[in-house]
Short mmCIF file of C-alpha atoms in Angstrom, two decimals:
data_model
loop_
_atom_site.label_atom_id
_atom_site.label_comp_id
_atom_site.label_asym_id
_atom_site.label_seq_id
_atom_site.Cartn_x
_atom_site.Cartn_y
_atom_site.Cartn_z
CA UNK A 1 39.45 11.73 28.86
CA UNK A 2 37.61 12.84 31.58
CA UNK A 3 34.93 14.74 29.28
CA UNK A 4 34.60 12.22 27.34
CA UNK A 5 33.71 9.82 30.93
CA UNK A 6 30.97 13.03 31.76
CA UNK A 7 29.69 12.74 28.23
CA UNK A 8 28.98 9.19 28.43
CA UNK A 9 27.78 8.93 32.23
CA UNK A 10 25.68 12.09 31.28
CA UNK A 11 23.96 10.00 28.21
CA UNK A 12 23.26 7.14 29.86
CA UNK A 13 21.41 9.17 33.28
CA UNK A 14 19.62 11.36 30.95
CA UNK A 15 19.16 10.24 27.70
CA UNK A 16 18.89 6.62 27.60
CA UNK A 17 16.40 6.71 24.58
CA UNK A 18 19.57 7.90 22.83
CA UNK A 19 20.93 4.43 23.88
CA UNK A 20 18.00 2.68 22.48
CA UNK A 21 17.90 4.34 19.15
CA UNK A 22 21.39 3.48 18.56
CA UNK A 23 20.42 -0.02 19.64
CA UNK A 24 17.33 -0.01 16.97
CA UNK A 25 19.80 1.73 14.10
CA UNK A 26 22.31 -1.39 14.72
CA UNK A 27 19.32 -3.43 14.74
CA UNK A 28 18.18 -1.96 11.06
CA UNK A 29 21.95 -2.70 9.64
CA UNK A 30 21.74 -6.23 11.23
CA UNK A 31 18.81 -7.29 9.74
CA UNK A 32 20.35 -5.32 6.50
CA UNK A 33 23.57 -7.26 6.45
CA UNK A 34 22.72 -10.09 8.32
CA UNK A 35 19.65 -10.90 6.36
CA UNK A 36 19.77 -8.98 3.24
CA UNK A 37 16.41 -7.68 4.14
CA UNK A 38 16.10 -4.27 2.08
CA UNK A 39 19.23 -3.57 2.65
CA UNK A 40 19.44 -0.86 0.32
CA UNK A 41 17.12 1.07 2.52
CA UNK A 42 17.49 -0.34 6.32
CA UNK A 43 20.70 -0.09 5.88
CA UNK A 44 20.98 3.80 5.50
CA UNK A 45 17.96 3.99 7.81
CA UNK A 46 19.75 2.16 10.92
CA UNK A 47 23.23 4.45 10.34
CA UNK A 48 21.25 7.60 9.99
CA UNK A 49 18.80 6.37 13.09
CA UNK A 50 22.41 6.39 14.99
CA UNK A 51 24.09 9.53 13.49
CA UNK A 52 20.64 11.66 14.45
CA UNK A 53 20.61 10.43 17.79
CA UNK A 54 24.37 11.36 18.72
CA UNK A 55 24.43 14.05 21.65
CA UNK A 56 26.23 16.95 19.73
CA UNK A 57 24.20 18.31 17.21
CA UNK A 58 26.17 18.87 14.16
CA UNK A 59 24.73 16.15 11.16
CA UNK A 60 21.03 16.24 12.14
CA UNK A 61 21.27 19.74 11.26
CA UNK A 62 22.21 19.22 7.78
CA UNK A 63 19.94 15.81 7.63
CA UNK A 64 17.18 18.02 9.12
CA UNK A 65 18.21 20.61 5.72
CA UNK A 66 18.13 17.79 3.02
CA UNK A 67 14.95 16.30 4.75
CA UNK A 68 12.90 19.67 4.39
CA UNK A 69 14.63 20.16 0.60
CA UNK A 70 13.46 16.49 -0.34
CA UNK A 71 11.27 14.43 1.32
CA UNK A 72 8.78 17.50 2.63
CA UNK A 73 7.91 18.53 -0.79
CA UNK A 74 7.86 14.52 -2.01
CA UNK A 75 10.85 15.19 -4.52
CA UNK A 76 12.40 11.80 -3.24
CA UNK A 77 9.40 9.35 -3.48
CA UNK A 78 8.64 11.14 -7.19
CA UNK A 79 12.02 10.67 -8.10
CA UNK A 80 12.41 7.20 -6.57
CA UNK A 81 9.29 6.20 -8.60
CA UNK A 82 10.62 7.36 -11.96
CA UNK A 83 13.42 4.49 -11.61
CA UNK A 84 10.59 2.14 -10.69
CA UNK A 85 8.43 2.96 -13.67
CA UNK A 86 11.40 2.22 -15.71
CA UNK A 87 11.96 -1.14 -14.19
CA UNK A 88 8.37 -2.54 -14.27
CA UNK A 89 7.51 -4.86 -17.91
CA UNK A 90 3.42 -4.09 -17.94
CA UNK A 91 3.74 -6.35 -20.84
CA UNK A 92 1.76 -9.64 -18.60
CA UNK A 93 -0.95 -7.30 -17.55
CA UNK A 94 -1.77 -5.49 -20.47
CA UNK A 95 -1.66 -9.43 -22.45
CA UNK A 96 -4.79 -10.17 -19.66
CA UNK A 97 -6.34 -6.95 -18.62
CA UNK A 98 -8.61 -8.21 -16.11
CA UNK A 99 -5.43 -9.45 -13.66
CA UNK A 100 -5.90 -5.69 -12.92
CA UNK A 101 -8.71 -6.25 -10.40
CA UNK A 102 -7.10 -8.32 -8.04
CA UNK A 103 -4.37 -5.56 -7.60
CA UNK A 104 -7.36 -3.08 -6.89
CA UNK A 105 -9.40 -5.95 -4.72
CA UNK A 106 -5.83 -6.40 -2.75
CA UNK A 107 -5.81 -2.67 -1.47
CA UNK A 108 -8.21 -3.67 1.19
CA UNK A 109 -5.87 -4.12 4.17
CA UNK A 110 -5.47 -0.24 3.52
CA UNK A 111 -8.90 0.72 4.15
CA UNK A 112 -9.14 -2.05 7.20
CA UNK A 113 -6.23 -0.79 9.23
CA UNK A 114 -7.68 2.76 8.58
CA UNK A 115 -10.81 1.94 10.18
CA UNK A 116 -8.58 -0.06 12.79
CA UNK A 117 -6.48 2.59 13.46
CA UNK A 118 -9.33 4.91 13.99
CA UNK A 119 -11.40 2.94 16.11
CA UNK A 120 -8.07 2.05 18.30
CA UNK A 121 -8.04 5.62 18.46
CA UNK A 122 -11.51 6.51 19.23
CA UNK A 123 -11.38 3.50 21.97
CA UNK A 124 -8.56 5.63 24.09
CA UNK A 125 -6.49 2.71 24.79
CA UNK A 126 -3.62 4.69 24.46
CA UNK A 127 -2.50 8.08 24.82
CA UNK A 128 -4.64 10.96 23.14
CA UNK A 129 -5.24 8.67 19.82
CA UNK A 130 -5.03 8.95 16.41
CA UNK A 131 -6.34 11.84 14.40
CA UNK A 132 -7.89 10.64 10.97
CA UNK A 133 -5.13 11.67 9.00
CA UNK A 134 -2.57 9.87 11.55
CA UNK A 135 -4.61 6.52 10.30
CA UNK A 136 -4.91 7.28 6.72
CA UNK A 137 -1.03 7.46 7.09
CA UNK A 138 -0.83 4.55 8.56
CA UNK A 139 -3.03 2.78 6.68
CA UNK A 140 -1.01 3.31 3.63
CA UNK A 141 1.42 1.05 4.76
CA UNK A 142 -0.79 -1.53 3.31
CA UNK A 143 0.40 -0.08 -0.07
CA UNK A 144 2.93 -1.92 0.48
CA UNK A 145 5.05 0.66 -1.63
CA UNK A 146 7.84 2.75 0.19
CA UNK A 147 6.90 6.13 -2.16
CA UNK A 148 3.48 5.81 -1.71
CA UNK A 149 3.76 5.75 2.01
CA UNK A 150 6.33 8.76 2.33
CA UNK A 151 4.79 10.48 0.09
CA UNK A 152 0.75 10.42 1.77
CA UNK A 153 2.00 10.44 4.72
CA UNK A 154 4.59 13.55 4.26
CA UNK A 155 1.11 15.10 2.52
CA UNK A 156 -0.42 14.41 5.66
CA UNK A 157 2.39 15.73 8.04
CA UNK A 158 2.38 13.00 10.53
CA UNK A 159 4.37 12.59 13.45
CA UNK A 160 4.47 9.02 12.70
CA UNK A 161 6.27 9.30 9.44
CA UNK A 162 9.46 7.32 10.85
CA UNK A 163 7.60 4.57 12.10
CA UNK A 164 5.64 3.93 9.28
CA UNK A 165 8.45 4.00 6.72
CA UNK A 166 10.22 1.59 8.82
CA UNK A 167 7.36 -0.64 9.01
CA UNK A 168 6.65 -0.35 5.03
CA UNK A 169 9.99 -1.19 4.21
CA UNK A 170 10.61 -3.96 6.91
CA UNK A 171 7.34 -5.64 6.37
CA UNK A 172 8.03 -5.53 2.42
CA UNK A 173 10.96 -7.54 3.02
CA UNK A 174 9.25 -10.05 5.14
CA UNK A 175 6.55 -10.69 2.76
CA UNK A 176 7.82 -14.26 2.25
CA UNK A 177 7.34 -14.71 5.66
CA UNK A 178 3.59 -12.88 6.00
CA UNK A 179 2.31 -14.06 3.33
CA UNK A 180 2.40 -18.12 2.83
CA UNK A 181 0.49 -18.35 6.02
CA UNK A 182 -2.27 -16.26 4.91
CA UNK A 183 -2.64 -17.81 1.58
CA UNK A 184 -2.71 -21.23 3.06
CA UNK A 185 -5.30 -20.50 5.97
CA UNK A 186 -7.59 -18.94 3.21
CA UNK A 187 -7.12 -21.92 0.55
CA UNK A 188 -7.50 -25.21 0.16
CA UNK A 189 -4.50 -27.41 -1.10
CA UNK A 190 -7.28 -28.26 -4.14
CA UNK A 191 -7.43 -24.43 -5.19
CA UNK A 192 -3.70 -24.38 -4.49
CA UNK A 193 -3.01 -26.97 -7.37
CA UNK A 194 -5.41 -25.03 -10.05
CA UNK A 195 -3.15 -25.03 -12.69
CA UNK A 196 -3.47 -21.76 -15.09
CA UNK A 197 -2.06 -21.95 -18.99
CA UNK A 198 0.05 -18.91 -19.84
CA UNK A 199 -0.39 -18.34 -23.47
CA UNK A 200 1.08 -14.96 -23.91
CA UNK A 201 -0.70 -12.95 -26.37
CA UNK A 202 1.97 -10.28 -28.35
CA UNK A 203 1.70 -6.80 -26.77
CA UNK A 204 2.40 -4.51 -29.61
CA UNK A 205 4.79 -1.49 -29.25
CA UNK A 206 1.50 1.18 -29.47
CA UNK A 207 -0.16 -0.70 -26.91
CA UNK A 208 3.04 -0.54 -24.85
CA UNK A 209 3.56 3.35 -25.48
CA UNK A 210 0.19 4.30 -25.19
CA UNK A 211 -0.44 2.77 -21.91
CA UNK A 212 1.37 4.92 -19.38
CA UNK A 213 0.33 8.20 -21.14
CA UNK A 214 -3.28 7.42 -21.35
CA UNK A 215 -3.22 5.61 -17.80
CA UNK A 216 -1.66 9.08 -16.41
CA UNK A 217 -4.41 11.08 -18.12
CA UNK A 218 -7.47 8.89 -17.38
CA UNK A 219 -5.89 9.09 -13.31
CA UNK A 220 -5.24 12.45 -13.26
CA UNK A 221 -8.78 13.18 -14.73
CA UNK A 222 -10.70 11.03 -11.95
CA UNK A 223 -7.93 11.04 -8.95
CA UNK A 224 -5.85 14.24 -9.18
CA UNK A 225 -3.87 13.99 -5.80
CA UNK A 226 -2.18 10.79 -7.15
CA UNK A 227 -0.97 12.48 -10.58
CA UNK A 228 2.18 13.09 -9.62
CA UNK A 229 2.88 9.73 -8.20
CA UNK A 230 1.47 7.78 -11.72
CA UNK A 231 2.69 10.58 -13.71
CA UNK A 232 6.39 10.18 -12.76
CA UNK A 233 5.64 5.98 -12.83
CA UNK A 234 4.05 5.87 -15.80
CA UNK A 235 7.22 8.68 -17.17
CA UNK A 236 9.76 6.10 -16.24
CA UNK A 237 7.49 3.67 -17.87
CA UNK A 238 7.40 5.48 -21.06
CA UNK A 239 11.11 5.85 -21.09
CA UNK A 240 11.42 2.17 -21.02
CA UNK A 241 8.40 1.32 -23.75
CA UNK A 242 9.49 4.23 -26.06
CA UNK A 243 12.28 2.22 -27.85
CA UNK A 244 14.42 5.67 -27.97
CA UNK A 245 16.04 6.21 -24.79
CA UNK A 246 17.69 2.99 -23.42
CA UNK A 247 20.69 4.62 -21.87
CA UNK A 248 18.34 7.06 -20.31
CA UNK A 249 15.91 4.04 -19.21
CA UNK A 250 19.14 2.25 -17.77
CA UNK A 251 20.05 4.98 -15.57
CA UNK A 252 16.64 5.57 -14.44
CA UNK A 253 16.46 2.04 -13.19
CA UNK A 254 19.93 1.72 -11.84
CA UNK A 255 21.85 5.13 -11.15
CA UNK A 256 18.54 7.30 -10.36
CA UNK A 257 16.52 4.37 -8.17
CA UNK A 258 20.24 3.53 -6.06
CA UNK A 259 20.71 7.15 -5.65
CA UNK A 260 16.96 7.99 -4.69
CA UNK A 261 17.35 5.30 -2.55
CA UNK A 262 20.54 5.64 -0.95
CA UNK A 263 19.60 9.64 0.06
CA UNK A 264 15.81 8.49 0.84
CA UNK A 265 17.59 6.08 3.51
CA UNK A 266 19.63 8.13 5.51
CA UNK A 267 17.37 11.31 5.10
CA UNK A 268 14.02 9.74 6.30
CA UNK A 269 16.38 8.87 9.17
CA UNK A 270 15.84 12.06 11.05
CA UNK A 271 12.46 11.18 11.54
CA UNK A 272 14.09 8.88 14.12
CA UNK A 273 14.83 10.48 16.70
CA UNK A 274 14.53 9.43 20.18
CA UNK A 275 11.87 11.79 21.30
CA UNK A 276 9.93 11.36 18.20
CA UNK A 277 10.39 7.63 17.53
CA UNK A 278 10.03 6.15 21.44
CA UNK A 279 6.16 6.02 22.16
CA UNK A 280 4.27 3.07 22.12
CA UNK A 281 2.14 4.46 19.61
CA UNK A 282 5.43 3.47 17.26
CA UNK A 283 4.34 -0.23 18.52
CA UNK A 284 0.97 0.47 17.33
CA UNK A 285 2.08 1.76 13.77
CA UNK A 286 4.06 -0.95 13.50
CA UNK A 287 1.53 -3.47 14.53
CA UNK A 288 -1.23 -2.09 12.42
CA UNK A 289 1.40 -2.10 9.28
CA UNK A 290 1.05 -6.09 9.47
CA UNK A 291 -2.78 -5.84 9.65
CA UNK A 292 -2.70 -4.01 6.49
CA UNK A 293 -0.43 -6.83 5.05
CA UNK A 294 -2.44 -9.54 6.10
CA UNK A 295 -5.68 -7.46 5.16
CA UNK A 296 -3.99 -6.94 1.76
CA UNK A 297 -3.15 -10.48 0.95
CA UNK A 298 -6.58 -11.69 2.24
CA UNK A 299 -8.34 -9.37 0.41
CA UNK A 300 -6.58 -10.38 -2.77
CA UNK A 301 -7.20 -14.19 -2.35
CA UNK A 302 -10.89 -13.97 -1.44
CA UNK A 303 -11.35 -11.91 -4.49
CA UNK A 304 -10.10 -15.12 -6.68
CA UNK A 305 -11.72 -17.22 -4.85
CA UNK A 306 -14.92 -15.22 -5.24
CA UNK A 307 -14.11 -14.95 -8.99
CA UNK A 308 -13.90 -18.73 -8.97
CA UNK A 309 -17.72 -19.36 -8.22
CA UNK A 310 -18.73 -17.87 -11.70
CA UNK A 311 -16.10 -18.79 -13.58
CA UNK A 312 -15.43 -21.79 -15.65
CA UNK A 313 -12.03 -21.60 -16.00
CA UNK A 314 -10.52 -21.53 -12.47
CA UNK A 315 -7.83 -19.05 -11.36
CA UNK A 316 -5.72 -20.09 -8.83
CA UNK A 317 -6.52 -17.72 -5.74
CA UNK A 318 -3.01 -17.87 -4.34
CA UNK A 319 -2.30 -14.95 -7.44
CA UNK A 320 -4.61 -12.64 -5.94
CA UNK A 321 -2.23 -12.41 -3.05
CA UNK A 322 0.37 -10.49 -5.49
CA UNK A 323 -1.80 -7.69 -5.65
CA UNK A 324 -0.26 -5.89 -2.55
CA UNK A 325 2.34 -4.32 -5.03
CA UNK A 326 5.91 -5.34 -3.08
CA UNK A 327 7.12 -5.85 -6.59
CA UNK A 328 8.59 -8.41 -7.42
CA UNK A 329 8.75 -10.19 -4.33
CA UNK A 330 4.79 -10.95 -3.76
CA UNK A 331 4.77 -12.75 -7.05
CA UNK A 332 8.12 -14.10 -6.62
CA UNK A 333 6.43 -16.05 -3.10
CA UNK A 334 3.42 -16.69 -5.19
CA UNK A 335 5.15 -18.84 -8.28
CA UNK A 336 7.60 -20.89 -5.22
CA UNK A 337 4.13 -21.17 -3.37
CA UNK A 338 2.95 -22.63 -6.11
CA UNK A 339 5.82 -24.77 -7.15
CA UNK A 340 6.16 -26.32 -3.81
CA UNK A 341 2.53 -27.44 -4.26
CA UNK A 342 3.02 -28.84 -8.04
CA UNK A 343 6.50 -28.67 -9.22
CA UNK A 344 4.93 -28.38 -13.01
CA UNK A 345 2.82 -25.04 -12.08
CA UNK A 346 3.88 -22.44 -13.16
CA UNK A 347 2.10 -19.07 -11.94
CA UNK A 348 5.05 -16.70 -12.28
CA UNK A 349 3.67 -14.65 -15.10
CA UNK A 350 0.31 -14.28 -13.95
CA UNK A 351 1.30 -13.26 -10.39
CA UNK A 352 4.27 -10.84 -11.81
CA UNK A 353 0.64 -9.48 -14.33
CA UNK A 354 -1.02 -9.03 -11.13
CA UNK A 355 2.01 -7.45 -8.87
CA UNK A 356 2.27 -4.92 -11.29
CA UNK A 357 -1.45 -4.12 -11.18
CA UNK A 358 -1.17 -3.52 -7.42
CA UNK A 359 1.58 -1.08 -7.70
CA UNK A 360 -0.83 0.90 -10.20
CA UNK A 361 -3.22 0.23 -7.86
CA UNK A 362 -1.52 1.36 -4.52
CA UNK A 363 -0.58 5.05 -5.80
CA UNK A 364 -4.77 5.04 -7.18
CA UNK A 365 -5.30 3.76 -3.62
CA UNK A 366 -2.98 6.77 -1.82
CA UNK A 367 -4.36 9.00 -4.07
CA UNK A 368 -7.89 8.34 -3.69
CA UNK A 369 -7.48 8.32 0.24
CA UNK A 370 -5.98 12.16 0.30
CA UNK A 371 -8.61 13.53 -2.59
CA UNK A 372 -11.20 12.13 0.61
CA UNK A 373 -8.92 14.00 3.36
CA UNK A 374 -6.73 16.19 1.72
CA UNK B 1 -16.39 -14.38 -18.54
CA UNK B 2 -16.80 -10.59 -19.61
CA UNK B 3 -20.49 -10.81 -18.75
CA UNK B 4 -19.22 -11.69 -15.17
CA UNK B 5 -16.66 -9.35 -14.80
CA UNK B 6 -18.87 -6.77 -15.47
CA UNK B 7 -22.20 -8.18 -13.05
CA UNK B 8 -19.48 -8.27 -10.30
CA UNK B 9 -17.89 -4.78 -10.92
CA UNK B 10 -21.75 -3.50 -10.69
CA UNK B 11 -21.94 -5.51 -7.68
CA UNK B 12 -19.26 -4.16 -6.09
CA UNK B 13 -19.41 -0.71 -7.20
CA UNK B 14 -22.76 -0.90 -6.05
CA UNK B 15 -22.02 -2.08 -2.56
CA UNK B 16 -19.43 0.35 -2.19
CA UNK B 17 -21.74 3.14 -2.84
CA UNK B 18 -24.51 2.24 -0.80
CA UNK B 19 -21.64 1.91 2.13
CA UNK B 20 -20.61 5.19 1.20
CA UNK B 21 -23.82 6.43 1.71
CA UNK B 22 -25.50 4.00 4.29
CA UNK B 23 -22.33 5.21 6.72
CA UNK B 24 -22.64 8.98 6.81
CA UNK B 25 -26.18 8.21 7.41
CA UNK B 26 -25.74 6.27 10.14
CA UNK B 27 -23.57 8.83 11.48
CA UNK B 28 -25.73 11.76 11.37
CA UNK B 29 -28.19 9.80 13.34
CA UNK B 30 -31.87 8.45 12.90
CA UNK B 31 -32.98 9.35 8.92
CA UNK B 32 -32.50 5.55 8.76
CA UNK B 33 -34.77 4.34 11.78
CA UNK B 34 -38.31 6.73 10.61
CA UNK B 35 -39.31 3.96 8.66
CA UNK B 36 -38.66 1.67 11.53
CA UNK B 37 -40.38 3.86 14.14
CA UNK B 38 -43.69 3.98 11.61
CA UNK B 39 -43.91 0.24 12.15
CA UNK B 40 -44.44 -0.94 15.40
CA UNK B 41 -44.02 0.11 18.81
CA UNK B 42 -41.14 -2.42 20.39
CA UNK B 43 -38.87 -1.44 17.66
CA UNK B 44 -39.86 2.02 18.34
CA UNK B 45 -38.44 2.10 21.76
CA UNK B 46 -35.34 0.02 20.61
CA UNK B 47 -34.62 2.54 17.35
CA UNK B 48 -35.13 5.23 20.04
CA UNK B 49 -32.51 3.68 22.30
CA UNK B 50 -29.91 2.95 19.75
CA UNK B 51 -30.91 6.60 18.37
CA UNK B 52 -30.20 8.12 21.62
CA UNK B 53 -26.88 5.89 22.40
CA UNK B 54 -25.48 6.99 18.42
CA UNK B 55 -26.59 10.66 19.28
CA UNK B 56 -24.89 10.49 22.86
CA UNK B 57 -21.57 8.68 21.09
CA UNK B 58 -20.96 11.23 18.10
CA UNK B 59 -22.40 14.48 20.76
CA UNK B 60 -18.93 13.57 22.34
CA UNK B 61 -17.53 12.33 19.23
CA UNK B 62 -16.02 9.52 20.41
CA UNK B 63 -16.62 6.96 17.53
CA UNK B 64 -16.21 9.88 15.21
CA UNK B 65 -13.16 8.51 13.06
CA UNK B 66 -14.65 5.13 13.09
CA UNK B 67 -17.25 6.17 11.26
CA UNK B 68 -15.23 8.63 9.21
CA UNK B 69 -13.14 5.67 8.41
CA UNK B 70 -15.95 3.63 7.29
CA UNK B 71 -17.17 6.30 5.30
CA UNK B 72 -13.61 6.53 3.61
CA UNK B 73 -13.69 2.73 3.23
CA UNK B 74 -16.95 2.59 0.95
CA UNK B 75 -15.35 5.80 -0.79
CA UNK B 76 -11.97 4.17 -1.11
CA UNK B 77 -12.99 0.68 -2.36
CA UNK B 78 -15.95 1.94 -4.78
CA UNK B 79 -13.43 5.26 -6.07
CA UNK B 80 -10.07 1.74 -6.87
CA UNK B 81 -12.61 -0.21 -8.30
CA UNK B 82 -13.98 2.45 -11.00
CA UNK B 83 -10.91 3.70 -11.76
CA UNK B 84 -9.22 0.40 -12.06
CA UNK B 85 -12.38 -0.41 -14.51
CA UNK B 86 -11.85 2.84 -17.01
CA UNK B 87 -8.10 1.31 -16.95
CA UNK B 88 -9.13 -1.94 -17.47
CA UNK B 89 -11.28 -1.12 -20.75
CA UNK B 90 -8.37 1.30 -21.36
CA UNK B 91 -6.54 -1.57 -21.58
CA UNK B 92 -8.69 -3.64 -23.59
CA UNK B 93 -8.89 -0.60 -25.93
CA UNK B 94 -5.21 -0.62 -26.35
CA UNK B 95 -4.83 -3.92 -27.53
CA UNK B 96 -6.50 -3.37 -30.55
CA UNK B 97 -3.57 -1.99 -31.73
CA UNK B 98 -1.18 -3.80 -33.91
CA UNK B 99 2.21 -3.56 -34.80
CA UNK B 100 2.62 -3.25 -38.68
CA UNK B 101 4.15 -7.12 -39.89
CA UNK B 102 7.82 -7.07 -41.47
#
């Protein structure tokens, strides 16, 4: 009894960031629970941000082992995007091609919070600053992709990886709370009620199996550091498209992406830990990750709105805003945005087209940002 | 609509390479201002004060991520844009296959 009384006085004298990290892991499983924000991820994230920050080392040691095994040499994220390859239909975007520049127009916020990031940096108004990389990392939370982020920043070996993992993943939950604000300072309720005709053209089974191979060869040709990250997407794709392997396809999306996800959660938990975790530049990571998200949607609604002045046929701009990847949630908030305004528009199908074009997108985006620094 | 498309992709592929070169130029001080110095006196001695005040900045190095960040901006943007173009016609390519009737 009495060493357990020295162990906790002891804790709370000298360690109270201990304390506070437990308070932020039940704070993670809260919103997890409470909220059914990612809960598949915060969840694991907020036990693990406890178990790492206990006083007797015992389990960081063998988080610290699986942590070096997985997410140091990006087997996680890789793996993780194989089940996510499998789960996304490219069959809207590949019926209208040209949805695919809004998802490149909404990577924006990415190259806005880098130069943010820097120039906070360069300005000294906190600490010693960010090194370039340290922003590019960063920045990549505007990806708006969990494997992107852990895997450019892990490439990039920033102390900031916990931060901005928990900021990808939180702010990806609360995208139908960033986003409808943006979209509706940037348009007008006219441009909101554009109506757009889906007539779905028939994607043939070639075009379907085709894609992801020749997509993973034209990327790896042009933007090598990203190969891996399409190549296992577009892999998972091709499992799906093939017409061969459904079982396989199935457990890539369900077994493989839960199981990914579930060790991804409590492993990129050790990057938690009190001494790495409490700064205030964590404030500033997780600050600048809702820059990027506001940069991102902004950038993909100017974009259709910019499209708009040459076109005859008007898109409606809120769609651009589904370019920030977040699949399927952006265009999920895009086709209720939408509804609210006309309850006969119906803008699901363009704004899943476009989603899916971000996510291609984001991993061009990560991998364009470490052939520049890598 | 194609004809657009493709005036705005050379727009913006445009813009992002001039960026990507205007920036490191910018950077490595006064190459841009000669012309300006050649052409009259007052914006001599203002080119010459900015000149000195960019020189003075990256000597230290201060703003040197800013402007490695802009740099990587007009990079970034310009290197989505094309690739998402040579997927785009990719894509327009692959349509043009059928599947065989029943």
């Amino acid at each position: 009894m009495e060493f357990i009384y020295e162990n906790a006085v002891k804790i709370v004298m000298e360690q109270p960031g201990m304390i506070a990290m437990w308070i932020i892991g039940a704070f993670l499983i809260f919103l997890a629970i409470k909220f059914d924000m990612e809960p598949t991820l915060l969840l694991p994230m907020g036990f693990g941000a406890i178990l790492v920050n206990l006083p007797v080392a015992g389990a960081p040691e063998v988080i610290e082992t699986l942590y070096s095994a997985t997410i140091e040499n990006e087997l996680l994220p890789l793996l993780l995007f194989i089940g996510i390859g499998a789960m996304i239909d490219f069959g809207p975007l590949l019926s209208n091609p040209k949805l695919m520049l809004f998802g490149a127009s909404a990577q924006f916020g990415i190259f806005m919070t880098l130069f943010l990031a820097a120039l906070l940096g360069d300005l000294g108004l906190f600490g010693e600053g960010f090194l370039i990389t340290d922003a590019a990392s960063i920045a990549i939370i505007g990806a708006a992709d969990g494997p992107t982020s852990i895997f450019v920043a892990g490439q990039f070996g920033t102390k900031y990886i916990g931060a901005i993992i928990v900021a990808a993943y939180s702010y990806m939950a609360l995208v139908p709370i960033v986003q409808p604000p943006v979209i509706k300072l940037l348009t007008t309720k006219k441009e909101r009620l554009i109506r757009m005709e889906y007539s779905p053209k028939g994607v043939s089974r070639k075009t379907r199996i085709f894609f992801p191979i020749i997509v993973t060869i034209v990327v790896g040709l042009i933007a090598p550091e990203c190969v891996s990250l399409i190549g296992f997407l577009m892999f998972g794709n091709l499992i799906r498209e093939c017409g061969r392997l459904d079982s396989l396809s199935e457990t890539a999306q369900k077994v493989l992406a839960n199981l990914v996800t579930l060790l991804l959660g409590i492993v990129v938990a050790f990057t938690m830990k009190a001494s790495d975790f409490l700064r205030w530049d964590t404030l500033i990571v997780i600050g600048l990750g809702l820059v990027a998200f506001i940069f991102d949607t902004a950038g993909g609604v100017l974009f259709a709105k910019f499209l708009n002045l040459f076109t005859k046929k008007k898109v409606n701009p809120m769609i651009g805003a589904s370019g920030i990847s977040a699949f399927p949630m952006s265009a999920r908030v895009v086709h209720k945005m939408g509804l609210k305004e006309d309850p006969q528009n119906f803008l699901l199908m363009h704004s899943i087209g476009v989603n899916v074009s971000g996510q291609v997108a984001s991993v061009i985006a990560g991998g364009i940002i470490l052939s520049i620094l890598g | 609509m194609k004809k657009i498309i493709s005036a705005l992709f050379i727009a913006i592929l445009t813009l992002s390479l001039l960026s990507s070169f205007a920036v490191p130029a910018f950077a490595e001080g006064s190459e841009a201002e000669v012309s300006v110095n050649e052409s009259s006196e007052v914006v001599d001695e203002v080119s010459e004060t900015v000149s000195e005040e960019v020189s003075e900045e990256n000597e230290d190095g201060k703003y040197a991520n800013t402007i490695r960040s802009l740099e990587i901006m007009g990079f970034g943007m310009f290197g989505i844009f094309l690739v998402t173009a040579i997927i785009v016609c990719v894509m327009y390519l692959l349509t043009l296959f059928k599947d065989k009737k029943a």
